[in-house]
Amino acid sequence: MKQERTWKLTTLCLVILLGSHDSFSFYIDEASPVGPEQPETVQNFVSVFGTVAKKLMRKWLATQTMNFTGQLGAGIRYFDLRISTKPRDPDNELYFAHGLFSAKVNEGLEEINAFLTDHHKEVVFLDFNHFYGMQKYHHEKLVQMLKDIYGNKMCPAIFAQEVSLKYLWEKDYQVLVFYHSPVALEVPFLWPGQMMPAPWANTTDPEKLIQFLQASITERRKKGSFFISQVVLTPKASTVVKGVASGLRETITERALPAMMQWVRTQKPGESGINIVTADFVELGDFISTVIKLNYVFDEGEANT
């Protein structure tokens, strides 16, 4: 009973939540065009080598092997979402995208909503943090899509310190939508992007990543917001060339996992701890179970006071 009471009353920016990096990338479609954010060198590479190039790209762009339903079932509650239009698309559809296009946005959001409808006390964080090729009417379309799919499940933007499970359950809220665009200022249920900062180490070196993560925790407490620790290594062009046929998982993530997990195991929740932890291939090793167990540190501290 004590543990349940603690969890209900604790603000969610003080507990540790599981997240996935490029959450939608399981759905990346090798038959799709190259995304508009890709540099000319990549565009040229694909124009010369076609399908072969896209198969190789997918090995480096797909950072998850589970779809949204699988991730939700495993415990993922934060989703890193990047949205794009397709060039010359007469239907003006919106797609998830990371180098190549992925699923249609409405299909992914509906999949998440189906889980929420079956699990009334579960809460998710949807972080729309990159937009490619989007004009005002595309944003309007996405906002209307969110209204149509989630309706009253969405929690209006308030102070992060006020968001506890008790608060959300009392009001039947299940979705917090973060939107890294000025559009967020015009829509009550969109939380401004600055309330979900996600510092990016941009390194292939596990030691440098850990130093960066540790330093960023100190900065976190100056922001009064939710906060993401990206336990993610980013390949350089030279890394991709060396392991071009192997892909991200084999070349980088699996090799660096022991060092990254060693850092994760030393973390704690609370004002001086971490909040949302994201990773590639979240099913690898004991990432999920380890992050969940970290929250029991909070309960033990409560019991001893």
GROMACS .gro file of N, CA, C and O in nm, residues 55-143:
model
  356
   55LYS      N    1   1.844  -0.068  -4.849
   55LYS     CA    2   1.856  -0.181  -4.754
   55LYS      C    3   1.970  -0.156  -4.656
   55LYS      O    4   1.957  -0.183  -4.536
   56LEU      N    5   2.081  -0.104  -4.706
   56LEU     CA    6   2.194  -0.072  -4.618
   56LEU      C    7   2.159   0.044  -4.526
   56LEU      O    8   2.194   0.043  -4.407
   57MET      N    9   2.089   0.143  -4.577
   57MET     CA   10   2.047   0.256  -4.494
   57MET      C   11   1.960   0.211  -4.379
   57MET      O   12   1.975   0.257  -4.266
   58ARG      N   13   1.868   0.118  -4.408
   58ARG     CA   14   1.777   0.074  -4.303
   58ARG      C   15   1.853   0.009  -4.186
   58ARG      O   16   1.813   0.022  -4.071
   59LYS      N   17   1.962  -0.060  -4.217
   59LYS     CA   18   2.041  -0.123  -4.111
   59LYS      C   19   2.097  -0.021  -4.013
   59LYS      O   20   2.127  -0.053  -3.898
   60TRP      N   21   2.115   0.102  -4.060
   60TRP     CA   22   2.170   0.207  -3.976
   60TRP      C   23   2.065   0.305  -3.924
   60TRP      O   24   2.089   0.376  -3.827
   61LEU      N   25   1.949   0.307  -3.987
   61LEU     CA   26   1.844   0.402  -3.949
   61LEU      C   27   1.740   0.342  -3.855
   61LEU      O   28   1.679   0.415  -3.775
   62ALA      N   29   1.715   0.212  -3.866
   62ALA     CA   30   1.615   0.147  -3.781
   62ALA      C   31   1.677   0.119  -3.645
   62ALA      O   32   1.763   0.031  -3.631
   63THR      N   33   1.636   0.193  -3.544
   63THR     CA   34   1.693   0.181  -3.410
   63THR      C   35   1.607   0.097  -3.316
   63THR      O   36   1.642   0.079  -3.200
   64GLN      N   37   1.492   0.049  -3.366
   64GLN     CA   38   1.404  -0.035  -3.284
   64GLN      C   39   1.358  -0.156  -3.364
   64GLN      O   40   1.342  -0.146  -3.486
   65THR      N   41   1.341  -0.267  -3.295
   65THR     CA   42   1.292  -0.388  -3.361
   65THR      C   43   1.149  -0.423  -3.320
   65THR      O   44   1.092  -0.519  -3.370
   66MET      N   45   1.092  -0.344  -3.228
   66MET     CA   46   0.954  -0.366  -3.185
   66MET      C   47   0.865  -0.253  -3.236
   66MET      O   48   0.907  -0.137  -3.240
   67ASN      N   49   0.742  -0.288  -3.271
   67ASN     CA   50   0.646  -0.186  -3.309
   67ASN      C   51   0.593  -0.116  -3.183
   67ASN      O   52   0.635  -0.147  -3.071
   68PHE      N   53   0.502  -0.019  -3.201
   68PHE     CA   54   0.452   0.056  -3.086
   68PHE      C   55   0.386  -0.035  -2.983
   68PHE      O   56   0.406  -0.020  -2.862
   69THR      N   57   0.305  -0.130  -3.029
   69THR     CA   58   0.235  -0.219  -2.936
   69THR      C   59   0.335  -0.302  -2.856
   69THR      O   60   0.319  -0.318  -2.734
   70GLY      N   61   0.436  -0.352  -2.923
   70GLY     CA   62   0.539  -0.430  -2.853
   70GLY      C   63   0.614  -0.346  -2.752
   70GLY      O   64   0.644  -0.392  -2.640
   71GLN      N   65   0.648  -0.223  -2.789
   71GLN     CA   66   0.719  -0.135  -2.696
   71GLN      C   67   0.632  -0.103  -2.575
   71GLN      O   68   0.680  -0.105  -2.460
   72LEU      N   69   0.506  -0.073  -2.597
   72LEU     CA   70   0.415  -0.043  -2.487
   72LEU      C   71   0.403  -0.163  -2.392
   72LEU      O   72   0.407  -0.148  -2.269
   73GLY      N   73   0.390  -0.281  -2.449
   73GLY     CA   74   0.381  -0.401  -2.367
   73GLY      C   75   0.506  -0.427  -2.286
   73GLY      O   76   0.500  -0.484  -2.176
   74ALA      N   77   0.621  -0.381  -2.337
   74ALA     CA   78   0.748  -0.401  -2.267
   74ALA      C   79   0.773  -0.296  -2.160
   74ALA      O   80   0.864  -0.312  -2.078
   75GLY      N   81   0.694  -0.187  -2.161
   75GLY     CA   82   0.709  -0.086  -2.058
   75GLY      C   83   0.750   0.051  -2.108
   75GLY      O   84   0.766   0.145  -2.029
   76ILE      N   85   0.767   0.069  -2.239
   76ILE     CA   86   0.805   0.199  -2.293
   76ILE      C   87   0.686   0.295  -2.281
   76ILE      O   88   0.575   0.262  -2.320
   77ARG      N   89   0.714   0.415  -2.227
   77ARG     CA   90   0.607   0.513  -2.209
   77ARG      C   91   0.640   0.649  -2.272
   77ARG      O   92   0.555   0.737  -2.276
   78TYR      N   93   0.762   0.666  -2.319
   78TYR     CA   94   0.800   0.788  -2.389
   78TYR      C   95   0.834   0.752  -2.533
   78TYR      O   96   0.912   0.658  -2.558
   79PHE      N   97   0.779   0.829  -2.629
   79PHE     CA   98   0.801   0.802  -2.771
   79PHE      C   99   0.859   0.924  -2.841
   79PHE      O  100   0.802   1.033  -2.836
   80ASP      N  101   0.972   0.902  -2.906
   80ASP     CA  102   1.047   1.003  -2.981
   80ASP      C  103   0.995   1.000  -3.124
   80ASP      O  104   1.016   0.903  -3.197
   81LEU      N  105   0.925   1.109  -3.166
   81LEU     CA  106   0.852   1.108  -3.293
   81LEU      C  107   0.899   1.220  -3.385
   81LEU      O  108   0.909   1.336  -3.343
   82ARG      N  109   0.929   1.184  -3.511
   82ARG     CA  110   0.977   1.280  -3.610
   82ARG      C  111   0.888   1.271  -3.733
   82ARG      O  112   0.868   1.162  -3.787
   83ILE      N  113   0.837   1.385  -3.775
   83ILE     CA  114   0.728   1.389  -3.873
   83ILE      C  115   0.772   1.456  -4.002
   83ILE      O  116   0.843   1.557  -4.000
   84SER      N  117   0.727   1.401  -4.114
   84SER     CA  118   0.764   1.457  -4.244
   84SER      C  119   0.650   1.442  -4.344
   84SER      O  120   0.565   1.354  -4.333
   85THR      N  121   0.653   1.532  -4.442
   85THR     CA  122   0.569   1.515  -4.560
   85THR      C  123   0.654   1.446  -4.666
   85THR      O  124   0.776   1.445  -4.658
   86LYS      N  125   0.588   1.388  -4.766
   86LYS     CA  126   0.659   1.330  -4.879
   86LYS      C  127   0.658   1.428  -4.995
   86LYS      O  128   0.555   1.489  -5.024
   87PRO      N  129   0.769   1.442  -5.064
   87PRO     CA  130   0.772   1.532  -5.181
   87PRO      C  131   0.668   1.491  -5.285
   87PRO      O  132   0.649   1.371  -5.311
   88ARG      N  133   0.601   1.591  -5.337
   88ARG     CA  134   0.504   1.569  -5.447
   88ARG      C  135   0.394   1.469  -5.409
   88ARG      O  136   0.345   1.394  -5.495
   89ASP      N  137   0.355   1.467  -5.283
   89ASP     CA  138   0.245   1.379  -5.240
   89ASP      C  139   0.114   1.455  -5.251
   89ASP      O  140   0.090   1.550  -5.175
   90PRO      N  141   0.025   1.418  -5.343
   90PRO     CA  142  -0.099   1.493  -5.362
   90PRO      C  143  -0.193   1.486  -5.242
   90PRO      O  144  -0.279   1.572  -5.224
   91ASP      N  145  -0.177   1.381  -5.159
   91ASP     CA  146  -0.266   1.365  -5.044
   91ASP      C  147  -0.216   1.439  -4.920
   91ASP      O  148  -0.285   1.443  -4.818
   92ASN      N  149  -0.096   1.496  -4.927
   92ASN     CA  150  -0.038   1.567  -4.812
   92ASN      C  151  -0.041   1.483  -4.685
   92ASN      O  152  -0.069   1.533  -4.575
   93GLU      N  153  -0.011   1.356  -4.697
   93GLU     CA  154  -0.007   1.267  -4.582
   93GLU      C  155   0.113   1.302  -4.493
   93GLU      O  156   0.214   1.356  -4.539
   94LEU      N  157   0.100   1.268  -4.367
   94LEU     CA  158   0.209   1.286  -4.271
   94LEU      C  159   0.267   1.149  -4.237
   94LEU      O  160   0.192   1.053  -4.213
   95TYR      N  161   0.400   1.142  -4.235
   95TYR     CA  162   0.469   1.015  -4.209
   95TYR      C  163   0.572   1.034  -4.098
   95TYR      O  164   0.628   1.142  -4.080
   96PHE      N  165   0.597   0.928  -4.023
   96PHE     CA  166   0.715   0.924  -3.939
   96PHE      C  167   0.834   0.908  -4.034
   96PHE      O  168   0.824   0.841  -4.137
   97ALA      N  169   0.946   0.968  -3.998
   97ALA     CA  170   1.060   0.962  -4.089
   97ALA      C  171   1.192   0.973  -4.014
   97ALA      O  172   1.205   1.048  -3.917
   98HIS      N  173   1.289   0.895  -4.061
   98HIS     CA  174   1.427   0.905  -4.013
   98HIS      C  175   1.517   0.855  -4.126
   98HIS      O  176   1.548   0.738  -4.134
   99GLY      N  177   1.553   0.945  -4.215
   99GLY     CA  178   1.632   0.906  -4.331
   99GLY      C  179   1.547   0.850  -4.443
   99GLY      O  180   1.553   0.894  -4.557
  100LEU      N  181   1.468   0.748  -4.412
  100LEU     CA  182   1.366   0.694  -4.502
  100LEU      C  183   1.231   0.712  -4.433
  100LEU      O  184   1.223   0.731  -4.312
  101PHE      N  185   1.125   0.702  -4.511
  101PHE     CA  186   0.992   0.719  -4.453
  101PHE      C  187   0.947   0.592  -4.382
  101PHE      O  188   0.985   0.480  -4.417
  102SER      N  189   0.863   0.614  -4.283
  102SER     CA  190   0.812   0.505  -4.201
  102SER      C  191   0.660   0.500  -4.216
  102SER      O  192   0.607   0.536  -4.322
  103ALA      N  193   0.590   0.461  -4.112
  103ALA     CA  194   0.445   0.448  -4.118
  103ALA      C  195   0.375   0.583  -4.127
  103ALA      O  196   0.433   0.688  -4.094
  104LYS      N  197   0.250   0.581  -4.171
  104LYS     CA  198   0.168   0.701  -4.165
  104LYS      C  199   0.144   0.737  -4.018
  104LYS      O  200   0.122   0.650  -3.934
  105VAL      N  201   0.147   0.866  -3.989
  105VAL     CA  202   0.136   0.911  -3.850
  105VAL      C  203   0.004   0.867  -3.787
  105VAL      O  204   0.000   0.820  -3.673
  106ASN      N  205  -0.106   0.881  -3.861
  106ASN     CA  206  -0.235   0.845  -3.801
  106ASN      C  207  -0.241   0.699  -3.762
  106ASN      O  208  -0.300   0.662  -3.659
  107GLU      N  209  -0.176   0.612  -3.840
  107GLU     CA  210  -0.177   0.469  -3.808
  107GLU      C  211  -0.100   0.441  -3.680
  107GLU      O  212  -0.144   0.360  -3.596
  108GLY      N  213   0.014   0.506  -3.663
  108GLY     CA  214   0.092   0.486  -3.541
  108GLY      C  215   0.021   0.539  -3.418
  108GLY      O  216   0.020   0.474  -3.313
  109LEU      N  217  -0.041   0.657  -3.430
  109LEU     CA  218  -0.112   0.715  -3.317
  109LEU      C  219  -0.234   0.632  -3.279
  109LEU      O  220  -0.267   0.617  -3.161
  110GLU      N  221  -0.300   0.575  -3.378
  110GLU     CA  222  -0.415   0.486  -3.350
  110GLU      C  223  -0.369   0.360  -3.277
  110GLU      O  224  -0.438   0.311  -3.188
  111GLU      N  225  -0.253   0.309  -3.314
  111GLU     CA  226  -0.200   0.189  -3.248
  111GLU      C  227  -0.173   0.217  -3.100
  111GLU      O  228  -0.206   0.135  -3.013
  112ILE      N  229  -0.117   0.332  -3.071
  112ILE     CA  230  -0.093   0.369  -2.931
  112ILE      C  231  -0.225   0.388  -2.857
  112ILE      O  232  -0.242   0.345  -2.742
  113ASN      N  233  -0.322   0.449  -2.923
  113ASN     CA  234  -0.452   0.474  -2.860
  113ASN      C  235  -0.524   0.344  -2.826
  113ASN      O  236  -0.593   0.335  -2.724
  114ALA      N  237  -0.508   0.243  -2.911
  114ALA     CA  238  -0.572   0.113  -2.882
  114ALA      C  239  -0.520   0.056  -2.750
  114ALA      O  240  -0.597   0.000  -2.670
  115PHE      N  241  -0.391   0.070  -2.726
  115PHE     CA  242  -0.334   0.024  -2.599
  115PHE      C  243  -0.391   0.104  -2.482
  115PHE      O  244  -0.428   0.047  -2.378
  116LEU      N  245  -0.399   0.235  -2.497
  116LEU     CA  246  -0.450   0.319  -2.389
  116LEU      C  247  -0.596   0.289  -2.358
  116LEU      O  248  -0.638   0.292  -2.241
  117THR      N  249  -0.672   0.261  -2.460
  117THR     CA  250  -0.814   0.228  -2.440
  117THR      C  251  -0.829   0.099  -2.359
  117THR      O  252  -0.921   0.085  -2.278
  118ASP      N  253  -0.738   0.007  -2.378
  118ASP     CA  254  -0.741  -0.120  -2.304
  118ASP      C  255  -0.675  -0.111  -2.167
  118ASP      O  256  -0.689  -0.203  -2.085
  119HIS      N  257  -0.600  -0.005  -2.142
  119HIS     CA  258  -0.526   0.011  -2.016
  119HIS      C  259  -0.548   0.153  -1.964
  119HIS      O  260  -0.468   0.243  -1.987
  120HIS      N  261  -0.658   0.172  -1.893
  120HIS     CA  262  -0.706   0.306  -1.858
  120HIS      C  263  -0.614   0.384  -1.765
  120HIS      O  264  -0.625   0.507  -1.757
  121LYS      N  265  -0.527   0.317  -1.692
  121LYS     CA  266  -0.440   0.388  -1.598
  121LYS      C  267  -0.300   0.412  -1.653
  121LYS      O  268  -0.213   0.465  -1.583
  122GLU      N  269  -0.276   0.373  -1.777
  122GLU     CA  270  -0.144   0.394  -1.837
  122GLU      C  271  -0.135   0.534  -1.898
  122GLU      O  272  -0.233   0.587  -1.951
  123VAL      N  273  -0.016   0.590  -1.891
  123VAL     CA  274   0.010   0.726  -1.941
  123VAL      C  275   0.129   0.723  -2.036
  123VAL      O  276   0.229   0.654  -2.009
  124VAL      N  277   0.119   0.796  -2.148
  124VAL     CA  278   0.230   0.801  -2.243
  124VAL      C  279   0.270   0.946  -2.270
  124VAL      O  280   0.189   1.039  -2.258
  125PHE      N  281   0.396   0.963  -2.307
  125PHE     CA  282   0.452   1.092  -2.347
  125PHE      C  283   0.483   1.083  -2.496
  125PHE      O  284   0.564   1.000  -2.538
  126LEU      N  285   0.421   1.167  -2.576
  126LEU     CA  286   0.446   1.171  -2.720
  126LEU      C  287   0.525   1.298  -2.750
  126LEU      O  288   0.475   1.410  -2.731
  127ASP      N  289   0.648   1.281  -2.796
  127ASP     CA  290   0.738   1.394  -2.815
  127ASP      C  291   0.762   1.417  -2.965
  127ASP      O  292   0.844   1.349  -3.027
  128PHE      N  293   0.691   1.514  -3.021
  128PHE     CA  294   0.707   1.550  -3.162
  128PHE      C  295   0.820   1.652  -3.171
  128PHE      O  296   0.799   1.772  -3.150
  129ASN      N  297   0.941   1.605  -3.200
  129ASN     CA  298   1.057   1.691  -3.185
  129ASN      C  299   1.128   1.730  -3.314
  129ASN      O  300   1.220   1.813  -3.311
  130HIS      N  301   1.090   1.670  -3.427
  130HIS     CA  302   1.148   1.712  -3.555
  130HIS      C  303   1.035   1.716  -3.658
  130HIS      O  304   0.951   1.625  -3.664
  131PHE      N  305   1.037   1.820  -3.740
  131PHE     CA  306   0.938   1.834  -3.847
  131PHE      C  307   1.011   1.865  -3.978
  131PHE      O  308   1.095   1.956  -3.982
  132TYR      N  309   0.978   1.790  -4.083
  132TYR     CA  310   1.045   1.807  -4.212
  132TYR      C  311   0.943   1.836  -4.322
  132TYR      O  312   0.845   1.761  -4.337
  133GLY      N  313   0.966   1.943  -4.396
  133GLY     CA  314   0.879   1.975  -4.509
  133GLY      C  315   0.738   2.010  -4.469
  133GLY      O  316   0.645   1.993  -4.548
  134MET      N  317   0.718   2.061  -4.347
  134MET     CA  318   0.583   2.090  -4.299
  134MET      C  319   0.551   2.239  -4.303
  134MET      O  320   0.627   2.320  -4.251
  135GLN      N  321   0.437   2.270  -4.365
  135GLN     CA  322   0.385   2.407  -4.368
  135GLN      C  323   0.277   2.421  -4.260
  135GLN      O  324   0.243   2.324  -4.191
  136LYS      N  325   0.222   2.540  -4.248
  136LYS     CA  326   0.122   2.565  -4.144
  136LYS      C  327   0.006   2.467  -4.152
  136LYS      O  328  -0.040   2.414  -4.050
  137TYR      N  329  -0.042   2.441  -4.274
  137TYR     CA  330  -0.158   2.351  -4.286
  137TYR      C  331  -0.125   2.206  -4.249
  137TYR      O  332  -0.213   2.130  -4.208
  138HIS      N  333   0.003   2.167  -4.261
  138HIS     CA  334   0.041   2.033  -4.216
  138HIS      C  335   0.034   2.025  -4.063
  138HIS      O  336  -0.011   1.924  -4.008
  139HIS      N  337   0.079   2.131  -3.997
  139HIS     CA  338   0.069   2.134  -3.851
  139HIS      C  339  -0.078   2.133  -3.808
  139HIS      O  340  -0.115   2.063  -3.712
  140GLU      N  341  -0.159   2.207  -3.878
  140GLU     CA  342  -0.303   2.209  -3.845
  140GLU      C  343  -0.364   2.070  -3.862
  140GLU      O  344  -0.447   2.027  -3.781
  141LYS      N  345  -0.320   2.002  -3.966
  141LYS     CA  346  -0.368   1.865  -3.989
  141LYS      C  347  -0.326   1.773  -3.876
  141LYS      O  348  -0.406   1.690  -3.829
  142LEU      N  349  -0.202   1.785  -3.829
  142LEU     CA  350  -0.153   1.700  -3.721
  142LEU      C  351  -0.225   1.730  -3.590
  142LEU      O  352  -0.262   1.639  -3.515
  143VAL      N  353  -0.248   1.858  -3.562
  143VAL     CA  354  -0.321   1.895  -3.440
  143VAL      C  355  -0.462   1.837  -3.443
  143VAL      O  356  -0.511   1.783  -3.343
   0.00000   0.00000   0.00000
